[in-house]
Short mmCIF file of C-alpha atoms in Angstrom, two decimals:
data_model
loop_
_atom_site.label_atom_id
_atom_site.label_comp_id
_atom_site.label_asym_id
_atom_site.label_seq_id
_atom_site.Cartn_x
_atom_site.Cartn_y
_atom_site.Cartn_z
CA UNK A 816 36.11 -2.10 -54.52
CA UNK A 817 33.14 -3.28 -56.10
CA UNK A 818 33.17 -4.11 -59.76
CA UNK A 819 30.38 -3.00 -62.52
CA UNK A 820 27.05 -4.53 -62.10
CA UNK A 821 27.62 -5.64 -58.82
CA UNK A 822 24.75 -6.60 -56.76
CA UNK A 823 23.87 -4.99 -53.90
CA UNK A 824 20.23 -6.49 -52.61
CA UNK A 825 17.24 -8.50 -53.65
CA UNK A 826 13.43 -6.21 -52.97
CA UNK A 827 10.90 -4.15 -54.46
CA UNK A 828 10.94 -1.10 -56.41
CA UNK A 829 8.11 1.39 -56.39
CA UNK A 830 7.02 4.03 -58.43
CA UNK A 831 7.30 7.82 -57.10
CA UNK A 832 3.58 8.51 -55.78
CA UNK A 833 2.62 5.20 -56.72
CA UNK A 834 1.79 1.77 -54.67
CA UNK A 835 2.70 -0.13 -57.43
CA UNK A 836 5.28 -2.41 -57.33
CA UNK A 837 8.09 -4.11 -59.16
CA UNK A 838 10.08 -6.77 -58.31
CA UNK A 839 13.97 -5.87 -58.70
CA UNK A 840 17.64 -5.95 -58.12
CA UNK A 841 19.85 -3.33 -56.44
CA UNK A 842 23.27 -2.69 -58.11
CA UNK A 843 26.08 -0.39 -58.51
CA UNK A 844 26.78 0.10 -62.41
CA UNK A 845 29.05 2.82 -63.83
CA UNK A 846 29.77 4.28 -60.10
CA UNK A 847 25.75 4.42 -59.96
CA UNK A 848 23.51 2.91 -57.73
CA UNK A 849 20.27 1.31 -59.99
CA UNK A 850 17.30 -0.59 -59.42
CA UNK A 851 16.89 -2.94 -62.21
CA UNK A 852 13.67 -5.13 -62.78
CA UNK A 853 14.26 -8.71 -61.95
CA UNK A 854 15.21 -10.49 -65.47
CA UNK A 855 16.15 -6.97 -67.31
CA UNK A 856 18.42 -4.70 -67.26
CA UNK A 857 17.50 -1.28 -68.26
CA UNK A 858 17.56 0.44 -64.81
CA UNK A 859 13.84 1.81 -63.67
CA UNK A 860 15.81 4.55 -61.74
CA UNK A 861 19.55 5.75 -61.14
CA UNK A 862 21.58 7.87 -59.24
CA UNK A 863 25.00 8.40 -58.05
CA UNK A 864 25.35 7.31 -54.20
CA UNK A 865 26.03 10.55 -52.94
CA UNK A 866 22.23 11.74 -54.91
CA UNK A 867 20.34 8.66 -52.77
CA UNK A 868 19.12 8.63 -49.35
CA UNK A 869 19.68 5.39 -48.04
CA UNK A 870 17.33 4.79 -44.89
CA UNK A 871 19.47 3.85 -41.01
CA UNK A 872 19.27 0.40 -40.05
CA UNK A 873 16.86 -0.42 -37.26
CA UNK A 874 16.36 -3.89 -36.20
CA UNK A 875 14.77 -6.36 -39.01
CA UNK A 876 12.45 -3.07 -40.35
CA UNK A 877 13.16 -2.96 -44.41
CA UNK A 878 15.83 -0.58 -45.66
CA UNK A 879 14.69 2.12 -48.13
CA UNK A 880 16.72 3.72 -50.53
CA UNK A 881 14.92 6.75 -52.24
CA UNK A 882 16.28 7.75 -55.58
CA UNK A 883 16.36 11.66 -56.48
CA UNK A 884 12.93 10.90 -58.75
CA UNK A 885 11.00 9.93 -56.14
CA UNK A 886 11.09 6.21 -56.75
CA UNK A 887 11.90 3.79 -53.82
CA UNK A 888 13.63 0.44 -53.71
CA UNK A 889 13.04 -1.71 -50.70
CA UNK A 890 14.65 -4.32 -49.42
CA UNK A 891 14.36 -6.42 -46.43
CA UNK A 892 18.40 -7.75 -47.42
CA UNK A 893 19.90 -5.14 -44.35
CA UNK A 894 23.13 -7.08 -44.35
CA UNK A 895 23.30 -6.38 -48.22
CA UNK A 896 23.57 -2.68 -47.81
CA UNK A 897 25.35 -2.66 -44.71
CA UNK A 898 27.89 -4.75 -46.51
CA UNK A 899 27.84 -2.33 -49.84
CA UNK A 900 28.09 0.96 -48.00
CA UNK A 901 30.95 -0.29 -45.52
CA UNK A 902 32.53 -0.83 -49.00
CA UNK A 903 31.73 2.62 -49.84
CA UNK A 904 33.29 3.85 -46.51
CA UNK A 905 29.81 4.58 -45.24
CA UNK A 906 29.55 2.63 -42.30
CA UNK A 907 27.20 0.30 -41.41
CA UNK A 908 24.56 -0.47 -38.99
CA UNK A 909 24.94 2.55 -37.11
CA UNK A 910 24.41 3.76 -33.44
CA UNK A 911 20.74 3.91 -33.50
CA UNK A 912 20.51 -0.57 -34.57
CA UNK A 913 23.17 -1.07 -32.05
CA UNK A 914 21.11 0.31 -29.18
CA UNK A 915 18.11 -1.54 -30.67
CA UNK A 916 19.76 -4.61 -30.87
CA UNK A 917 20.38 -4.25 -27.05
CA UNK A 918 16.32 -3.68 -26.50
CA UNK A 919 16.98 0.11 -25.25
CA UNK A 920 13.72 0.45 -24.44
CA UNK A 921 13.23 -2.31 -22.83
CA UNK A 922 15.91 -1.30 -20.45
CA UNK A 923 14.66 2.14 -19.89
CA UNK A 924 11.15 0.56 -19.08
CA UNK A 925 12.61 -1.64 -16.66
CA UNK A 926 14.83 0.64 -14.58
CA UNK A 927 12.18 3.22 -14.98
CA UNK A 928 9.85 0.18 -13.40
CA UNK A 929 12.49 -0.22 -10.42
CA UNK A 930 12.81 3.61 -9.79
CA UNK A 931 8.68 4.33 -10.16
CA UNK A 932 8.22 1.02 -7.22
CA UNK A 933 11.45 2.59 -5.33
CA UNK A 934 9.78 5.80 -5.06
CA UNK A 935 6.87 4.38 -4.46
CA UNK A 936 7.68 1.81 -1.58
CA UNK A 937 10.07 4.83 0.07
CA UNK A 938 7.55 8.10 -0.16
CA UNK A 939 4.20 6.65 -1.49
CA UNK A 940 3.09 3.41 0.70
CA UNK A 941 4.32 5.37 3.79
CA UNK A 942 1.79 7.93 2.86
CA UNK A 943 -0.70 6.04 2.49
CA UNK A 944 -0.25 4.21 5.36
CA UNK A 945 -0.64 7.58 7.32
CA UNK A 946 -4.07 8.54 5.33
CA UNK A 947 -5.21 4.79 6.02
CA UNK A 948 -4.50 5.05 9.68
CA UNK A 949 -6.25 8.60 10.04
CA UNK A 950 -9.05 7.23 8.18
CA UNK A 951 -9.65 4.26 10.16
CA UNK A 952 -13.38 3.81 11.45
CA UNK A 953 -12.50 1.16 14.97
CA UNK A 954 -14.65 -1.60 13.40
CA UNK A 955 -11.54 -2.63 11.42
CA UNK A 956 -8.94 -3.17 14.07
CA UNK A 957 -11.61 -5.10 15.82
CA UNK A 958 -12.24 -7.35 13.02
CA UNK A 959 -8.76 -7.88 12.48
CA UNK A 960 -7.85 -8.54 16.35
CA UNK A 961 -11.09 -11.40 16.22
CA UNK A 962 -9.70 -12.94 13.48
CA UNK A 963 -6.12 -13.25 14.08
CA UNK A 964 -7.00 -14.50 17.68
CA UNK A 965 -9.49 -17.35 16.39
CA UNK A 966 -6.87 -18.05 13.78
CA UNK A 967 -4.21 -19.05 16.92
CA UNK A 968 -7.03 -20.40 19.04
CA UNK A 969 -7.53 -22.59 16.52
CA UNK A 970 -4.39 -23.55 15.22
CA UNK A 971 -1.55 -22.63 18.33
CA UNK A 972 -2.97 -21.81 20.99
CA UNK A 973 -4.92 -23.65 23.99
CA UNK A 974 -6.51 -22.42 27.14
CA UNK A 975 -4.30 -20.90 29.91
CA UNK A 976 -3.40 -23.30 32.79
CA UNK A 977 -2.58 -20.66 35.25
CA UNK A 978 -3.50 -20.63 38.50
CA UNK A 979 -6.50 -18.39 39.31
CA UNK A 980 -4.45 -15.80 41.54
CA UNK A 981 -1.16 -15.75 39.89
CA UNK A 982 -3.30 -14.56 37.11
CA UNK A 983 -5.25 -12.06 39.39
CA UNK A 984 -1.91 -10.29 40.30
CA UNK A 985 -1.20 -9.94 36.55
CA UNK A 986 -4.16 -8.73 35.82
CA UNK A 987 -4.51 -6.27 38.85
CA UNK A 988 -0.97 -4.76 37.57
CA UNK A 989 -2.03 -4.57 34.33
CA UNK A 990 -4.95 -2.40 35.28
CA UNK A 991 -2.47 -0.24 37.21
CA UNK A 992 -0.41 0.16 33.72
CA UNK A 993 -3.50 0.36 31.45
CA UNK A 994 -4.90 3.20 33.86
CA UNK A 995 -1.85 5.63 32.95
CA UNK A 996 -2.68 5.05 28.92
CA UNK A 997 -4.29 8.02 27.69
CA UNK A 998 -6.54 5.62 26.32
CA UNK A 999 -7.70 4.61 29.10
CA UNK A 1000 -7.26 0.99 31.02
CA UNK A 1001 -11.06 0.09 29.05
CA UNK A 1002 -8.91 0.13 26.09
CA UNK A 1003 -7.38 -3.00 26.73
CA UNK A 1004 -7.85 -6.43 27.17
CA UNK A 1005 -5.82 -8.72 28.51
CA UNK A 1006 -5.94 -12.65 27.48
CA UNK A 1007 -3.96 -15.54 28.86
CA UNK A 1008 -3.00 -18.78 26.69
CA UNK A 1009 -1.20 -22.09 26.66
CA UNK A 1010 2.17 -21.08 23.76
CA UNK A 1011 2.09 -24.36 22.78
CA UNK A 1012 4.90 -24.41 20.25
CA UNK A 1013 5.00 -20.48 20.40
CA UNK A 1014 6.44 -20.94 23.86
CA UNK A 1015 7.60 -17.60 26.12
CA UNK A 1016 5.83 -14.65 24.71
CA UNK A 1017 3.27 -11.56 24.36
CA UNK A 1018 1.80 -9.23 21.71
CA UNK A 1019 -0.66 -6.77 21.08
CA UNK A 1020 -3.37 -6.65 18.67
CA UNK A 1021 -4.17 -3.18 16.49
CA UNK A 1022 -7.73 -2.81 18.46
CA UNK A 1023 -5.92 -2.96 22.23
CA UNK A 1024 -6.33 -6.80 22.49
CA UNK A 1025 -3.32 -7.98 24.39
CA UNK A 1026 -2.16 -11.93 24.95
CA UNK A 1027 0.81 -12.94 26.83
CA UNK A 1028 1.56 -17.15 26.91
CA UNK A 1029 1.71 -19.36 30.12
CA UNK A 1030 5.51 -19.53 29.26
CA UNK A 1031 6.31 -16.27 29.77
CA UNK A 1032 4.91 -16.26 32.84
CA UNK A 1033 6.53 -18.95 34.30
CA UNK A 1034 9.65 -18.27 32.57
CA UNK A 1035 9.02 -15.30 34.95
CA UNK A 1036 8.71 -17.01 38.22
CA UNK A 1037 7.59 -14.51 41.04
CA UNK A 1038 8.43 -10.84 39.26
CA UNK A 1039 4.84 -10.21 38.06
CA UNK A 1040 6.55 -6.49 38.16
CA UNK A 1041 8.49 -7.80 34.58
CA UNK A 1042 5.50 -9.61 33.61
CA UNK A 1043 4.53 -6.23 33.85
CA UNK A 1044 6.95 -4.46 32.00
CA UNK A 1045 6.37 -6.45 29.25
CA UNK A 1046 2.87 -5.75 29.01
CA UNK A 1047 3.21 -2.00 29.14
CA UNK A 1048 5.65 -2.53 26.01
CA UNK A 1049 2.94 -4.00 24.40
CA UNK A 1050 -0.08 -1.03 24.93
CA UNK A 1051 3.12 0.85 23.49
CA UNK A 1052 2.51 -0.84 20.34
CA UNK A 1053 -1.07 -0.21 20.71
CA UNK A 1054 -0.44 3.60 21.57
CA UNK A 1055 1.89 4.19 18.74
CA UNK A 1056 -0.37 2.17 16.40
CA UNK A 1057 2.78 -0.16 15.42
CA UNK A 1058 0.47 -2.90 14.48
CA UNK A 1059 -1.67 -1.17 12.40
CA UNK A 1060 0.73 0.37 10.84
CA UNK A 1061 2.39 -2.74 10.20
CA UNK A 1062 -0.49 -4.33 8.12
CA UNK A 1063 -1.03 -1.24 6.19
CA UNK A 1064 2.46 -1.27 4.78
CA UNK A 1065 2.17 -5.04 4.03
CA UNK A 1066 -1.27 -4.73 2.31
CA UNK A 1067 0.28 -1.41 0.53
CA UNK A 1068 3.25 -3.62 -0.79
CA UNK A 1069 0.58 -6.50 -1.62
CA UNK A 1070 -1.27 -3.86 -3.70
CA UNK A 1071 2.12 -2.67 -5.33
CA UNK A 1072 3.09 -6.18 -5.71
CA UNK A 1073 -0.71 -6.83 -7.44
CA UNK A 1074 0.10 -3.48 -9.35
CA UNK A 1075 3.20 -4.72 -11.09
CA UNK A 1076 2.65 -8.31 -11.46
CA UNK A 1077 -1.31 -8.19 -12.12
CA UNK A 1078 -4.46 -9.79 -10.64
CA UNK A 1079 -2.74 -12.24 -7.45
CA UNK A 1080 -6.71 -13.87 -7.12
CA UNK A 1081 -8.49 -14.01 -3.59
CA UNK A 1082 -4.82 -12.48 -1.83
CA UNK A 1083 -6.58 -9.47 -0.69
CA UNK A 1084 -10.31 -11.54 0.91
CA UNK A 1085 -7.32 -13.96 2.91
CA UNK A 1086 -5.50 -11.05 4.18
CA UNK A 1087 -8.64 -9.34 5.58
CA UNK A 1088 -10.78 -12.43 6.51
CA UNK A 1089 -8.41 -15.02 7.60
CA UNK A 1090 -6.71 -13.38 10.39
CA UNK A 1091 -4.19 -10.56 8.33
CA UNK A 1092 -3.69 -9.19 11.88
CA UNK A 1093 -0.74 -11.84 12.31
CA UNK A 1094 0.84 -9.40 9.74
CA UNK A 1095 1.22 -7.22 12.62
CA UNK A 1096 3.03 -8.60 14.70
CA UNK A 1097 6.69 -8.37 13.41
CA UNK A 1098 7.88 -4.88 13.98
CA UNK A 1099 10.79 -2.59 13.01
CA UNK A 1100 13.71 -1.75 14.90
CA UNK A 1101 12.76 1.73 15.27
CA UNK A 1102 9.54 0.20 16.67
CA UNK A 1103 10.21 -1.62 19.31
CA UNK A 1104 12.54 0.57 20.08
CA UNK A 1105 9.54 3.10 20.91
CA UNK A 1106 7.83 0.77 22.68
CA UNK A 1107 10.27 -0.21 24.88
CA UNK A 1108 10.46 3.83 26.38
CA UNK A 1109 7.15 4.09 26.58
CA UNK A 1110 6.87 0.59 29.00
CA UNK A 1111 9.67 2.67 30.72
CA UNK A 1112 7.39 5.87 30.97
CA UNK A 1113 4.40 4.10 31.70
CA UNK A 1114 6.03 1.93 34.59
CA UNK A 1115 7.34 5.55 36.13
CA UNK A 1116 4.09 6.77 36.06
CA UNK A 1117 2.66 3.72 38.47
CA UNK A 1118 5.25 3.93 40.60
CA UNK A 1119 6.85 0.44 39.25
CA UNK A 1120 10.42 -0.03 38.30
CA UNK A 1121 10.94 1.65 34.94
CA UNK A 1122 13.56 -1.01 34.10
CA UNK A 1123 11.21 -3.74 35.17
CA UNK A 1124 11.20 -4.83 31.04
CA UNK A 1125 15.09 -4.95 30.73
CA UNK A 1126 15.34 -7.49 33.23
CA UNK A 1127 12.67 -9.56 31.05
CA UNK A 1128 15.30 -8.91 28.07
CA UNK A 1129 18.55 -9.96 30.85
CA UNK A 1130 15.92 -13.43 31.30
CA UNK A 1131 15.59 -13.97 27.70
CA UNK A 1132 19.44 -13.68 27.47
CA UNK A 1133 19.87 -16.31 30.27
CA UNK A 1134 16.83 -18.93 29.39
CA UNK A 1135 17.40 -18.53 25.38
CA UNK A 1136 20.51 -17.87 24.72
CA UNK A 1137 19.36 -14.20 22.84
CA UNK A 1138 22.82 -12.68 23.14
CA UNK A 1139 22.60 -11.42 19.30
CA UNK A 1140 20.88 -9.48 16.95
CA UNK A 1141 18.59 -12.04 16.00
CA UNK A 1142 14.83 -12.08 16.78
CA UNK A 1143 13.40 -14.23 19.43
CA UNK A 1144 10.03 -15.01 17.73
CA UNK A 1145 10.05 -11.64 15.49
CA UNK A 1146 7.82 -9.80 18.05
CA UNK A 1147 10.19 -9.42 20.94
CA UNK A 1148 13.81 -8.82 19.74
CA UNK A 1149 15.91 -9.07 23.17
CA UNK A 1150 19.41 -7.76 22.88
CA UNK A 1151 22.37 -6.55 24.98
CA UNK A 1152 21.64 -3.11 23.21
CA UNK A 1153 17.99 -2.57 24.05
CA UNK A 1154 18.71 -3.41 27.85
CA UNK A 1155 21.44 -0.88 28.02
CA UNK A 1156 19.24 1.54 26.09
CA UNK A 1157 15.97 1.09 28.78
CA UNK A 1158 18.31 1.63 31.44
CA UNK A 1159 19.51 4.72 30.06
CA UNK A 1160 16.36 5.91 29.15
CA UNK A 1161 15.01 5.20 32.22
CA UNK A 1162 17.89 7.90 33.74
CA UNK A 1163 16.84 10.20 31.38
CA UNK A 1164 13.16 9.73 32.54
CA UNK A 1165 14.48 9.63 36.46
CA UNK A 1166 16.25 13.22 35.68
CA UNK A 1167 13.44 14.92 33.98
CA UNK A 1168 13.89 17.76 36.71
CA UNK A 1169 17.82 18.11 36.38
CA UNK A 1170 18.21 20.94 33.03
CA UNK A 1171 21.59 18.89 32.30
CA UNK A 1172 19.44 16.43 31.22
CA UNK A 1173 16.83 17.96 29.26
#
């Protein structure tokens, strides 16, 4: 309990309708609360506490208490009132400087943030990678293709060491594969390099530029029918447009990324100029999944072994040691799993005819 005169808070009081202002004292005196001029004591207003309104706290913003006249006292001494009307049995802060204390907002901007770039990144970028690819004029893929091949020229890759007619009979099969594309076997090129450090592998490019490494060919031996395989997996890609879809989601999650974190300087330029095709070349599960059924229906079609690629995934198994999930090289996952599934599918593709397996 309080005694007479007790102080309350240090501020300002201010004339009703006025922007004057007088220094003062808030205190309880007689079961009233007063504002009192600093060095006096007759009170420039009065009322009982139940007469007062007495402002919520928010934060650091100054408390006002407005007296039934009109007149306002002021106070930037928070911990003052809170202390008097906890006293009074009034409380104190209050719910509404508790959730500011814990930056509400703040909070809500952020998780909004999350949920706006979740939404976004699940229903938006996929979207737009849809329009992009529709909207595509072929100069593009070719520009990206030229630059992500001079990029491993340059830095990976040296010329093929092959002999002149083991690379004939490659290329002659690949023309045999190419030919059952509906985009025709002038859609696709085929290039042959040295791995270097890349070592046993192949990949296409978004405009129908294919490469497949020395290493992989000789990790091979004789089954050029494999070699094959592995090539029609790749005009899969090309079919299905897995690479191009691939760099559109990456340069929509660049622009996202740019979105929410600003300006990321000449990002963009090196992405298109120096070779963003290499973005491409990692797919998704679901990907090469689809790619691998359509080497096996593509393979049918030219009268080669449909399961000609799952023996390439049986090699990779043997030579690498790929008995796991994990990728060899990111472009050509090999797995128990995907071998079973090829053979399966290529049942499937085998029984076409048979309604029990339609």
């Amino acid at each position: 309990m309080a005694s007479d005169n007790a102080a309350i808070a240090a501020g300002e009081w201010h004339p009703a309708g006025s922007s004057r202002s007088v220094e003062a004292r808030l205190i309880e005196r007689a079961g009233e609360i007063a504002a009192v001029p600093v060095g006096g004591e007759k009170p420039l207003a009065g009322a009982g506490l139940s007469w007062v309104e007495i402002s919520g706290r928010v934060g650091s913003i100054p408390r006002r208490v407005t007296f039934p006249d009109g007149s306002i006292f002021e106070t930037w001494d928070n911990d003052g009132v809170d202390r008097y009307l906890a006293m009074r049995g009034k409380g104190g802060a209050g719910l509404v400087h508790w959730l500011e204390q814990f930056r509400l907002r703040l909070i809500v901007i952020v998780l909004l943030a999350f949920v706006l770039g979740g939404a976004v990144y699940r229903w938006g970028v996929p979207l737009l990678v849809e329009v992009a690819i529709a909207t595509t004029p072929p100069i593009v893929p070719q520009l990206m293709a030229k630059g992500t091949l001079e990029a491993l020229d340059q830095t990976t890759f040296s010329p093929t060491k092959l002999p002149d007619d083991r690379r004939k009979d490659i290329v002659d099969g690949f023309a045999r594969i190419a030919a059952q594309s509906p985009r025709g076997a002038g859609a696709y090129t085929l290039n042959f390099r040295d791995g270097g450090l890349i070592g046993p592998n192949a990949f296409a490019l978004p405009d129908g530029t294919l490469v497949i490494t020395d290493q992989l060919v000789t990790m091979a031996g004789g089954d050029t029918e494999m070699v094959v395989g592995v090539l029609a997996h790749e005009i899969g890609h090309v079919e299905l447009e897995h690479s191009l879809r691939q760099f559109y989601r990456a340069a929509g999650m660049t622009g996202l990324i740019m979105l929410i974190a600003g300006d990321v300087g000449s990002a963009v330029e090196d992405v298109l100029v120096q070779g963003g095709g290499l973005l491409a070349l990692s797919y998704s599960r679901s990907a090469e999944a689809e790619a691998d059924r359509r080497s096996v229906e593509l393979m049918a079609k030219a009268g080669y072994d449909p399961t000609a690629i799952a023996r390439f995934f049986a090699l990779l198994e043997e030579k690498l040691g790929d008995k796991s999930d994990t990728n060899i090289l990111s472009t050509h996952p090999g797995t128990p799993q995907r071998k079973k599934d090829i053979i399966d599918y290529s049942r499937i593709i085998s029984g076409q005819s048979d309604p029990d397996l339609q």
